[in-house]
mmCIF file of C-alpha atoms in Angstrom:
data_model
loop_
_atom_site.group_PDB
_atom_site.id
_atom_site.type_symbol
_atom_site.label_atom_id
_atom_site.label_comp_id
_atom_site.label_asym_id
_atom_site.label_seq_id
_atom_site.Cartn_x
_atom_site.Cartn_y
_atom_site.Cartn_z
ATOM 1 C CA LEU A 4 100.708 115.382 100.667
ATOM 2 C CA GLY A 5 97.365 113.852 99.711
ATOM 3 C CA GLY A 6 96.623 110.499 98.022
ATOM 4 C CA GLN A 7 93.914 108.468 99.483
ATOM 5 C CA LEU A 8 93.544 110.718 102.506
ATOM 6 C CA MET A 9 92.111 113.409 100.112
ATOM 7 C CA ASP A 10 89.339 111.167 98.697
ATOM 8 C CA ARG A 11 85.901 111.566 100.196
ATOM 9 C CA ALA A 12 82.772 109.523 100.235
ATOM 10 C CA GLY A 13 81.503 109.380 96.631
ATOM 11 C CA GLY A 14 84.909 110.164 95.343
ATOM 12 C CA GLU A 15 86.661 106.937 96.097
ATOM 13 C CA GLY A 16 89.678 106.514 93.776
ATOM 14 C CA HIS A 17 89.592 110.003 92.349
ATOM 15 C CA SER A 18 93.149 110.802 93.594
ATOM 16 C CA SER A 19 94.582 107.641 92.090
ATOM 17 C CA ALA A 20 92.799 108.304 88.761
ATOM 18 C CA THR A 21 93.899 111.979 88.725
ATOM 19 C CA MET A 22 97.532 111.054 89.212
ATOM 20 C CA ALA A 23 97.372 108.314 86.525
ATOM 21 C CA MET A 24 96.465 110.874 83.971
ATOM 22 C CA LEU A 25 99.670 112.871 84.347
ATOM 23 C CA MET A 26 101.576 110.772 81.992
ATOM 24 C CA LYS A 27 98.792 110.867 79.356
ATOM 25 C CA GLY A 28 99.706 114.191 77.851
ATOM 26 C CA THR A 29 100.754 117.774 78.595
ATOM 27 C CA ALA A 30 100.306 121.042 76.937
ATOM 28 C CA GLY A 31 103.438 120.399 74.785
ATOM 29 C CA ARG A 32 103.578 116.593 74.385
ATOM 30 C CA THR A 33 101.151 113.874 73.757
ATOM 31 C CA ALA A 34 101.143 110.628 75.664
ATOM 32 C CA ASP A 35 102.792 108.931 72.668
ATOM 33 C CA GLU A 36 105.442 111.727 72.449
ATOM 34 C CA ILE A 37 106.202 111.296 76.202
ATOM 35 C CA ALA A 38 106.710 107.504 75.640
ATOM 36 C CA LEU A 39 108.929 108.120 72.613
ATOM 37 C CA LEU A 40 111.108 110.576 74.497
ATOM 38 C CA LEU A 41 111.779 108.105 77.404
ATOM 39 C CA GLU A 42 112.266 105.038 75.250
ATOM 40 C CA PRO A 43 115.590 105.757 73.469
ATOM 41 C CA THR A 44 117.277 106.872 76.878
ATOM 42 C CA GLY A 45 116.067 103.840 78.781
ATOM 43 C CA ALA A 46 114.601 106.035 81.364
ATOM 44 C CA SER A 47 111.331 105.435 83.277
ATOM 45 C CA MET A 48 108.857 107.867 84.726
ATOM 46 C CA GLY A 49 105.562 107.233 86.447
ATOM 47 C CA SER A 50 102.946 108.993 88.586
ATOM 48 C CA GLY A 51 100.349 107.811 91.120
ATOM 49 C CA ALA A 52 98.714 108.152 94.418
ATOM 50 C CA GLY A 53 99.464 106.407 97.731
ATOM 51 C CA LYS A 54 97.648 106.181 101.032
ATOM 52 C CA ASN A 55 99.135 109.626 102.183
ATOM 53 C CA SER A 56 100.723 111.291 99.155
ATOM 54 C CA TYR A 57 100.923 111.981 95.384
ATOM 55 C CA TYR A 58 104.084 111.259 93.484
ATOM 56 C CA VAL A 59 105.848 111.487 90.224
ATOM 57 C CA ASN A 60 109.173 109.662 90.027
ATOM 58 C CA ALA A 61 111.798 109.114 87.326
ATOM 59 C CA GLU A 62 115.051 107.156 86.910
ATOM 60 C CA CYS A 63 117.661 107.746 84.149
ATOM 61 C CA LEU A 64 121.292 107.780 83.251
ATOM 62 C CA SER A 65 123.075 110.713 84.802
ATOM 63 C CA LYS A 66 123.805 112.145 81.432
ATOM 64 C CA ASP A 67 120.173 112.487 80.600
ATOM 65 C CA TRP A 68 119.112 114.093 83.785
ATOM 66 C CA ARG A 69 118.295 117.619 82.127
ATOM 67 C CA GLU A 70 116.136 116.067 79.631
ATOM 68 C CA ILE A 71 114.220 113.969 82.069
ATOM 69 C CA LEU A 72 113.926 116.799 84.585
ATOM 70 C CA ASP A 73 112.501 119.075 81.930
ATOM 71 C CA LEU A 74 109.827 116.312 81.050
ATOM 72 C CA MET A 75 109.057 115.779 84.766
ATOM 73 C CA GLY A 76 108.427 119.647 85.112
ATOM 74 C CA ASP A 77 106.217 119.527 82.115
ATOM 75 C CA VAL A 78 104.213 116.639 83.426
ATOM 76 C CA ILE A 79 103.681 118.067 86.801
ATOM 77 C CA GLN A 80 102.841 121.715 85.687
ATOM 78 C CA GLN A 81 101.045 121.268 82.343
ATOM 79 C CA PRO A 82 98.968 118.052 82.328
ATOM 80 C CA THR A 83 96.030 118.407 79.895
ATOM 81 C CA PHE A 84 93.672 115.607 81.172
ATOM 82 C CA ASP A 85 92.615 114.832 77.652
ATOM 83 C CA GLU A 86 89.238 113.382 77.413
ATOM 84 C CA GLY A 87 90.214 110.906 74.736
ATOM 85 C CA GLU A 88 93.037 109.630 77.037
ATOM 86 C CA TRP A 89 90.622 109.296 79.930
ATOM 87 C CA ALA A 90 88.314 107.294 77.804
ATOM 88 C CA LYS A 91 91.057 104.865 77.184
ATOM 89 C CA LEU A 92 92.290 104.783 80.830
ATOM 90 C CA LYS A 93 88.899 104.613 82.580
ATOM 91 C CA PRO A 94 88.167 100.960 81.382
ATOM 92 C CA ARG A 95 91.609 99.797 82.608
ATOM 93 C CA ILE A 96 90.729 101.353 86.130
ATOM 94 C CA LEU A 97 87.332 99.703 86.176
ATOM 95 C CA SER A 98 88.873 96.352 85.222
ATOM 96 C CA ALA A 99 91.414 96.727 88.113
ATOM 97 C CA ILE A 100 88.535 97.416 90.527
ATOM 98 C CA ALA A 101 86.533 94.538 89.158
ATOM 99 C CA SER A 102 89.507 92.220 89.701
ATOM 100 C CA ALA A 103 90.481 93.404 93.219
ATOM 101 C CA ASP A 104 88.968 90.341 94.835
ATOM 102 C CA ASP A 105 90.386 87.764 92.323
ATOM 103 C CA ARG A 106 93.031 86.538 94.596
ATOM 104 C CA TRP A 107 92.413 85.363 98.022
ATOM 105 C CA SER A 108 94.732 87.844 99.706
ATOM 106 C CA GLY A 109 93.117 90.780 97.953
ATOM 107 C CA GLU A 110 89.629 89.736 98.914
ATOM 108 C CA MET A 111 90.829 89.092 102.543
ATOM 109 C CA PHE A 112 92.392 92.506 103.100
ATOM 110 C CA ASN A 113 89.593 94.329 101.201
ATOM 111 C CA ARG A 114 87.037 92.887 103.632
ATOM 112 C CA PHE A 115 89.165 93.496 106.603
ATOM 113 C CA HIS A 116 89.883 97.109 105.679
ATOM 114 C CA GLU A 117 86.158 97.708 105.226
ATOM 115 C CA ALA A 118 85.523 96.469 108.660
ATOM 116 C CA TRP A 119 88.438 98.114 110.247
ATOM 117 C CA TYR A 120 88.353 101.603 108.686
ATOM 118 C CA GLY A 121 84.639 101.990 108.131
ATOM 119 C CA GLU A 122 84.069 105.507 106.406
ATOM 120 C CA HIS A 123 87.835 106.421 106.504
ATOM 121 C CA PRO A 124 89.412 106.666 102.992
ATOM 122 C CA TRP A 125 91.679 103.627 103.776
ATOM 123 C CA SER A 126 88.728 101.395 103.798
ATOM 124 C CA TRP A 127 88.748 101.066 99.977
ATOM 125 C CA PRO A 128 91.466 99.981 97.596
ATOM 126 C CA ALA A 129 93.509 102.785 96.070
ATOM 127 C CA SER A 130 91.962 102.227 92.626
ATOM 128 C CA GLY A 131 88.585 103.101 94.269
ATOM 129 C CA ARG A 132 85.050 102.116 93.667
ATOM 130 C CA ALA A 133 83.373 101.550 90.279
ATOM 131 C CA GLU A 134 80.359 103.779 91.137
ATOM 132 C CA ALA A 135 82.774 106.722 91.821
ATOM 133 C CA ILE A 136 84.968 106.203 88.769
ATOM 134 C CA GLU A 137 82.188 105.426 86.234
ATOM 135 C CA PRO A 138 80.762 108.928 85.959
ATOM 136 C CA LEU A 139 84.076 110.758 86.430
ATOM 137 C CA THR A 140 85.110 113.222 83.664
ATOM 138 C CA ALA A 141 88.452 114.496 82.537
ATOM 139 C CA ASP A 142 87.440 118.078 83.598
ATOM 140 C CA GLN A 143 86.751 116.719 87.035
ATOM 141 C CA LEU A 144 90.165 115.184 87.270
ATOM 142 C CA ALA A 145 91.792 118.381 86.225
ATOM 143 C CA ARG A 146 89.938 120.232 88.951
ATOM 144 C CA CYS A 147 91.013 117.589 91.484
ATOM 145 C CA TYR A 148 94.595 118.097 90.604
ATOM 146 C CA GLN A 149 94.419 121.881 90.757
ATOM 147 C CA ASN A 150 92.633 121.705 94.050
ATOM 148 C CA HIS A 151 94.990 119.270 95.786
ATOM 149 C CA VAL A 152 98.542 119.652 94.470
ATOM 150 C CA SER A 153 100.876 122.610 95.324
ATOM 151 C CA ALA A 154 104.490 123.369 95.843
ATOM 152 C CA SER A 155 103.964 124.167 99.645
ATOM 153 C CA SER A 156 102.921 120.523 100.155
ATOM 154 C CA GLY A 157 105.541 118.911 98.124
ATOM 155 C CA VAL A 158 109.211 117.780 98.128
ATOM 156 C CA LEU A 159 111.640 117.208 95.215
ATOM 157 C CA ALA A 160 114.532 114.727 95.853
ATOM 158 C CA ILE A 161 117.301 114.006 93.342
ATOM 159 C CA ILE A 162 119.927 111.487 94.055
ATOM 160 C CA GLY A 163 122.634 110.276 91.761
ATOM 161 C CA ASP A 164 125.966 111.204 89.880
ATOM 162 C CA ILE A 165 125.102 114.853 89.471
ATOM 163 C CA ASP A 166 126.574 118.362 90.063
ATOM 164 C CA PRO A 167 124.267 119.778 92.803
ATOM 165 C CA ASP A 168 124.797 123.366 91.828
ATOM 166 C CA ALA A 169 123.762 122.682 88.205
ATOM 167 C CA VAL A 170 120.810 120.721 89.253
ATOM 168 C CA LEU A 171 119.573 123.532 91.591
ATOM 169 C CA THR A 172 119.722 125.977 88.769
ATOM 170 C CA GLU A 173 117.716 123.699 86.534
ATOM 171 C CA VAL A 174 115.173 122.880 89.272
ATOM 172 C CA GLU A 175 114.607 126.545 89.888
ATOM 173 C CA LYS A 176 114.059 127.020 86.140
ATOM 174 C CA GLN A 177 111.813 123.950 85.698
ATOM 175 C CA PHE A 178 109.702 124.124 88.869
ATOM 176 C CA GLY A 179 109.579 127.768 89.764
ATOM 177 C CA GLY A 180 106.068 127.910 88.293
ATOM 178 C CA VAL A 181 104.457 125.203 90.327
ATOM 179 C CA PRO A 182 101.470 126.851 92.100
ATOM 180 C CA ASP A 183 102.081 127.576 95.845
ATOM 181 C CA HIS A 184 98.445 127.288 96.830
ATOM 182 C CA GLN A 185 96.153 124.441 97.674
ATOM 183 C CA PRO A 186 92.485 125.475 97.616
ATOM 184 C CA GLU A 187 91.481 122.200 99.423
ATOM 185 C CA SER A 188 93.610 121.961 102.546
ATOM 186 C CA PHE A 189 95.286 118.567 103.508
ATOM 187 C CA VAL A 190 93.932 117.129 106.654
ATOM 188 C CA VAL A 191 94.879 113.814 108.172
ATOM 189 C CA ARG A 192 91.631 112.136 108.908
ATOM 190 C CA GLN A 193 91.604 109.932 111.944
ATOM 191 C CA PRO A 194 89.938 106.513 111.722
ATOM 192 C CA GLU A 195 87.124 105.819 114.245
ATOM 193 C CA PRO A 196 87.938 103.369 117.113
ATOM 194 C CA VAL A 197 87.243 99.751 116.200
ATOM 195 C CA ASP A 198 85.419 97.344 118.474
ATOM 196 C CA GLY A 199 87.004 93.897 118.859
ATOM 197 C CA GLY A 200 85.144 90.668 117.960
ATOM 198 C CA ALA A 201 84.819 88.320 115.194
ATOM 199 C CA ILE A 202 83.460 88.751 111.615
ATOM 200 C CA TYR A 203 82.701 85.927 109.249
ATOM 201 C CA ARG A 204 82.684 86.529 105.443
ATOM 202 C CA GLN A 205 81.772 83.840 102.970
ATOM 203 C CA THR A 206 83.916 83.316 99.910
ATOM 204 C CA ASN A 207 83.855 81.068 96.813
ATOM 205 C CA LYS A 208 87.597 80.364 97.234
ATOM 206 C CA ARG A 209 88.488 76.944 98.608
ATOM 207 C CA LEU A 210 90.193 77.952 101.756
ATOM 208 C CA ALA A 211 89.896 79.936 105.011
ATOM 209 C CA ALA A 212 91.856 83.211 105.416
ATOM 210 C CA VAL A 213 92.153 85.013 108.576
ATOM 211 C CA VAL A 214 93.290 88.540 109.725
ATOM 212 C CA ILE A 215 93.661 89.240 113.520
ATOM 213 C CA GLY A 216 94.064 92.999 113.822
ATOM 214 C CA TYR A 217 95.071 95.223 116.824
ATOM 215 C CA GLY A 218 94.929 98.891 117.250
ATOM 216 C CA PRO A 219 94.829 101.706 116.660
ATOM 217 C CA THR A 220 98.607 101.540 116.766
ATOM 218 C CA VAL A 221 100.673 104.674 115.941
ATOM 219 C CA PRO A 222 101.284 106.872 112.780
ATOM 220 C CA VAL A 223 104.343 106.241 110.707
ATOM 221 C CA THR A 224 106.030 109.403 112.232
ATOM 222 C CA ASP A 225 105.885 107.944 115.825
ATOM 223 C CA ASP A 226 108.972 107.033 117.750
ATOM 224 C CA GLU A 227 107.509 103.642 118.583
ATOM 225 C CA MET A 228 107.730 102.627 114.758
ATOM 226 C CA ALA A 229 111.069 100.967 115.316
ATOM 227 C CA THR A 230 109.817 98.916 118.292
ATOM 228 C CA MET A 231 106.729 97.945 116.238
ATOM 229 C CA GLU A 232 108.855 96.619 113.513
ATOM 230 C CA VAL A 233 111.113 94.671 115.678
ATOM 231 C CA MET A 234 108.104 93.122 117.505
ATOM 232 C CA THR A 235 106.803 92.165 114.010
ATOM 233 C CA LYS A 236 110.144 90.400 113.241
ATOM 234 C CA VAL A 237 109.981 88.532 116.518
ATOM 235 C CA VAL A 238 106.612 87.050 115.418
ATOM 236 C CA SER A 239 107.195 86.387 111.760
ATOM 237 C CA THR A 240 110.877 85.950 110.804
ATOM 238 C CA PHE A 241 111.192 82.648 108.945
ATOM 239 C CA PRO A 242 111.781 80.004 110.306
ATOM 240 C CA SER A 243 111.962 80.952 113.858
ATOM 241 C CA GLY A 244 109.313 83.581 114.366
ATOM 242 C CA TRP A 245 106.966 82.771 117.190
ATOM 243 C CA LEU A 246 103.875 82.869 114.909
ATOM 244 C CA THR A 247 105.720 80.793 112.209
ATOM 245 C CA VAL A 248 106.731 78.183 114.784
ATOM 246 C CA ALA A 249 103.151 78.138 116.420
ATOM 247 C CA LEU A 250 101.402 77.619 113.152
ATOM 248 C CA ARG A 251 103.903 75.688 110.910
ATOM 249 C CA GLY A 252 106.444 74.186 113.171
ATOM 250 C CA ASP A 253 104.687 73.082 116.412
ATOM 251 C CA GLY A 254 103.288 69.652 115.506
ATOM 252 C CA PRO A 255 101.370 69.218 112.273
ATOM 253 C CA GLY A 256 101.326 72.377 110.007
ATOM 254 C CA LEU A 257 98.103 74.162 110.499
ATOM 255 C CA VAL A 258 98.452 76.867 107.697
ATOM 256 C CA TYR A 259 100.016 77.367 104.240
ATOM 257 C CA ALA A 260 101.386 80.817 104.960
ATOM 258 C CA ALA A 261 101.491 83.021 107.983
ATOM 259 C CA TRP A 262 103.004 86.371 108.648
ATOM 260 C CA GLY A 263 102.812 89.436 111.013
ATOM 261 C CA PHE A 264 102.833 93.036 109.869
ATOM 262 C CA HIS A 265 102.166 96.622 110.738
ATOM 263 C CA ARG A 266 100.178 98.790 108.374
ATOM 264 C CA THR A 267 100.159 102.520 109.030
ATOM 265 C CA GLY A 268 100.497 105.955 107.640
ATOM 266 C CA LEU A 269 100.044 109.624 108.607
ATOM 267 C CA ALA A 270 97.022 108.435 110.558
ATOM 268 C CA PRO A 271 97.361 105.509 113.031
ATOM 269 C CA GLY A 272 96.954 102.065 111.519
ATOM 270 C CA TYR A 273 96.946 98.484 112.911
ATOM 271 C CA TRP A 274 99.264 95.673 113.759
ATOM 272 C CA ALA A 275 98.088 92.237 112.602
ATOM 273 C CA MET A 276 98.678 88.651 112.032
ATOM 274 C CA ALA A 277 97.417 86.906 108.909
ATOM 275 C CA PHE A 278 97.302 83.234 107.522
ATOM 276 C CA ASN A 279 95.374 81.002 105.191
ATOM 277 C CA THR A 280 94.428 77.464 106.034
ATOM 278 C CA ASP A 281 91.658 74.797 105.719
ATOM 279 C CA PRO A 282 88.388 75.783 107.485
ATOM 280 C CA THR A 283 88.630 72.802 109.838
ATOM 281 C CA ARG A 284 92.050 74.095 111.108
ATOM 282 C CA ALA A 285 91.039 77.748 111.349
ATOM 283 C CA GLN A 286 89.859 77.639 115.013
ATOM 284 C CA MET A 287 93.055 76.048 116.254
ATOM 285 C CA ALA A 288 95.226 78.343 114.182
ATOM 286 C CA ILE A 289 93.343 81.489 115.608
ATOM 287 C CA ASP A 290 93.748 80.123 119.114
ATOM 288 C CA ARG A 291 97.570 79.623 118.710
ATOM 289 C CA SER A 292 97.875 82.973 117.183
ATOM 290 C CA LEU A 293 96.127 84.733 120.037
ATOM 291 C CA ALA A 294 98.514 82.779 122.420
ATOM 292 C CA VAL A 295 101.420 84.269 120.490
ATOM 293 C CA VAL A 296 100.173 87.847 121.391
ATOM 294 C CA GLU A 297 99.614 86.805 124.964
ATOM 295 C CA ARG A 298 103.232 85.543 125.091
ATOM 296 C CA LEU A 299 104.499 88.930 123.626
ATOM 297 C CA LYS A 300 102.682 90.678 126.427
ATOM 298 C CA ALA A 301 103.647 88.199 129.310
ATOM 299 C CA GLU A 302 107.291 87.603 128.757
ATOM 300 C CA ARG A 303 110.326 89.548 127.641
ATOM 301 C CA VAL A 304 111.954 88.378 124.361
ATOM 302 C CA ASP A 305 115.151 86.421 124.906
ATOM 303 C CA GLU A 306 118.380 88.047 123.726
ATOM 304 C CA ASP A 307 118.915 85.564 120.752
ATOM 305 C CA THR A 308 115.368 86.123 119.482
ATOM 306 C CA LEU A 309 115.736 89.879 119.913
ATOM 307 C CA HIS A 310 119.087 89.912 118.120
ATOM 308 C CA ARG A 311 117.642 87.942 115.136
ATOM 309 C CA ALA A 312 114.541 90.219 115.007
ATOM 310 C CA ILE A 313 116.733 93.439 114.999
ATOM 311 C CA SER A 314 119.046 92.037 112.425
ATOM 312 C CA ALA A 315 116.056 91.167 110.029
ATOM 313 C CA ALA A 316 114.526 94.567 110.583
ATOM 314 C CA VAL A 317 117.919 96.234 109.761
ATOM 315 C CA VAL A 318 118.417 94.094 106.595
ATOM 316 C CA THR A 319 114.795 94.839 105.497
ATOM 317 C CA GLN A 320 115.428 98.572 105.878
ATOM 318 C CA ALA A 321 118.819 98.385 104.038
ATOM 319 C CA MET A 322 117.491 96.333 101.166
ATOM 320 C CA GLY A 323 114.711 98.904 100.626
ATOM 321 C CA ASN A 324 117.332 101.717 100.455
ATOM 322 C CA GLN A 325 119.951 100.441 98.009
ATOM 323 C CA SER A 326 119.306 102.042 94.700
ATOM 324 C CA ASN A 327 119.298 105.753 93.906
ATOM 325 C CA ALA A 328 115.706 105.483 92.988
ATOM 326 C CA GLN A 329 114.924 103.791 96.365
ATOM 327 C CA ARG A 330 116.823 106.488 98.256
ATOM 328 C CA ALA A 331 115.233 109.438 96.367
ATOM 329 C CA ILE A 332 111.750 108.031 97.051
ATOM 330 C CA GLY A 333 112.621 107.469 100.720
ATOM 331 C CA ALA A 334 114.172 110.881 101.119
ATOM 332 C CA ALA A 335 111.258 112.697 99.527
ATOM 333 C CA ILE A 336 108.647 110.818 101.696
ATOM 334 C CA ASP A 337 110.572 111.243 104.891
ATOM 335 C CA GLU A 338 111.088 114.967 104.345
ATOM 336 C CA LEU A 339 107.451 115.322 103.334
ATOM 337 C CA TYR A 340 106.268 113.576 106.608
ATOM 338 C CA GLY A 341 108.502 115.858 108.683
ATOM 339 C CA ARG A 342 111.038 113.095 109.661
ATOM 340 C CA GLY A 343 113.940 114.665 107.743
ATOM 341 C CA TYR A 344 115.385 113.451 104.383
ATOM 342 C CA ASP A 345 118.223 111.460 106.332
ATOM 343 C CA HIS A 346 115.679 109.578 108.382
ATOM 344 C CA ALA A 347 116.622 106.132 106.922
ATOM 345 C CA ASP A 348 120.154 106.222 108.331
ATOM 346 C CA ARG A 349 118.863 107.370 111.736
ATOM 347 C CA TYR A 350 116.170 104.760 111.689
ATOM 348 C CA ILE A 351 118.609 101.816 111.435
ATOM 349 C CA GLU A 352 120.184 103.145 114.723
ATOM 350 C CA GLN A 353 116.741 103.352 116.307
ATOM 351 C CA LEU A 354 116.127 99.643 115.331
ATOM 352 C CA ARG A 355 119.457 98.530 116.804
ATOM 353 C CA SER A 356 118.589 100.295 120.140
ATOM 354 C CA VAL A 357 115.220 98.480 120.600
ATOM 355 C CA THR A 358 115.207 96.525 123.898
ATOM 356 C CA ALA A 359 113.175 93.543 125.053
ATOM 357 C CA GLU A 360 111.514 95.712 127.678
ATOM 358 C CA ARG A 361 110.359 98.148 124.943
ATOM 359 C CA VAL A 362 108.928 95.303 122.907
ATOM 360 C CA GLN A 363 106.934 93.961 125.777
ATOM 361 C CA ALA A 364 105.777 97.379 126.667
ATOM 362 C CA VAL A 365 104.531 98.201 123.139
ATOM 363 C CA ALA A 366 102.738 94.705 123.015
ATOM 364 C CA GLN A 367 100.994 95.471 126.308
ATOM 365 C CA LYS A 368 100.048 98.958 125.033
ATOM 366 C CA HIS A 369 98.616 98.084 121.717
ATOM 367 C CA LEU A 370 97.748 94.396 121.485
ATOM 368 C CA SER A 371 94.353 93.963 123.024
ATOM 369 C CA ASP A 372 90.751 93.517 121.971
ATOM 370 C CA PRO A 373 91.487 92.208 118.396
ATOM 371 C CA LEU A 374 89.136 92.361 115.467
ATOM 372 C CA ILE A 375 89.200 88.951 113.794
ATOM 373 C CA MET A 376 88.041 88.699 110.213
ATOM 374 C CA ILE A 377 87.502 85.120 108.901
ATOM 375 C CA MET A 378 86.874 84.555 105.330
ATOM 376 C CA SER A 379 85.999 80.966 104.468
ATOM 377 C CA TYR A 380 83.954 78.938 101.909
ATOM 378 C CA GLU A 381 82.636 76.794 104.838
ATOM 379 C CA PRO A 382 81.404 78.072 108.174
ATOM 380 C CA VAL A 383 84.025 78.251 110.844
ATOM 381 C CA GLU A 384 83.023 77.754 114.502
ATOM 382 C CA LEU A 385 83.541 80.994 116.421
ATOM 383 C CA GLU A 386 81.842 80.521 119.680
ATOM 384 C CA GLU A 387 85.006 80.255 121.785
ATOM 385 C CA LEU A 388 86.228 83.506 120.508
ATOM 386 C CA GLY A 389 83.744 85.445 122.714
ATOM 387 C CA ALA A 390 81.936 87.117 119.877
ATOM 388 C CA ALA A 391 79.128 85.991 117.655
ATOM 389 C CA PRO A 392 79.776 85.960 113.937
ATOM 390 C CA GLN A 393 78.233 88.479 111.652
ATOM 391 C CA GLU A 394 77.106 86.669 108.525
ATOM 392 C CA ALA A 395 77.596 88.158 105.158
ATOM 393 C CA ALA A 396 76.657 87.130 101.624
ATOM 394 C CA PRO A 397 79.398 86.002 99.128
#
């Protein structure tokens, strides 16, 4: 457990930088030696930090599992946080931060998350902020790792063509020394409530991009997750989703791309619709999008639409759980979050049990008082949205 939720003001991106250093050398292996060990086997290994957790993952042929497990144990328990390796990695992280707004979608979501999450850690990209990374030293990264990572807040999942008894024996040998303490306790910080309204952000990109967010919704561990996902598919399954039809199929197309999504984690997140368009069409596209939400709240989804949405949700879930690597990651995360390692199978049944009544009830519960973020290179008329625009420089 950890990731971005462990970052604090002034330390934006520290968790991500810390985990990126794990593959850069251990007490017994240099970064080059780690790469040379992996290359001839065709195995892969990586480390990182997400919104809610840290991770190290690996994939290899079943005949090589002992060697790769030994390397993983070394990477997790004996990272050196070498100053020279950090000097090479830091410019790459700073470059990623500098380019975070290069694409319109990156800029759009970065601005929306700043507005939605405020001082919460999810308000900044996982790579962090330059002013927090620039003065960071390798010794500080080592302390961050020692303070945040422990056996008591971790899960190890291994899936494949293996002998479970042999694997368990090796795991006990390789990971028995992982510290079972965490000086800095993990706490799920809750975002502050967000006021609805409209925000305008100027951009130099030749388009208008819009995010219409609702919430707070529910954390990823909540029983409403399945209904939220089916509701999302009702809106955005191509080509018959309600939002897709409203913006791209009902008369002249208003947008280039449009989709609905639910973004959450161990803390509550938000449900949103997003699209990009020409500034002259933004107002009409926003009006039609808001009408889609009102429709979700006012009427029950018909059986055909519900069936398509459930099928799409089941397919998405199944496609994300096909390979051994996907299954191992999913099992570890589900166990870590308290849902149980077999949650993926049970979740499909939860999706299939969603009813039209539940979709309507969830829409009525969560989809009100939206925050609308409009990013455009030309001003967009906002008076009819019922909130005055907040101007911002490019």
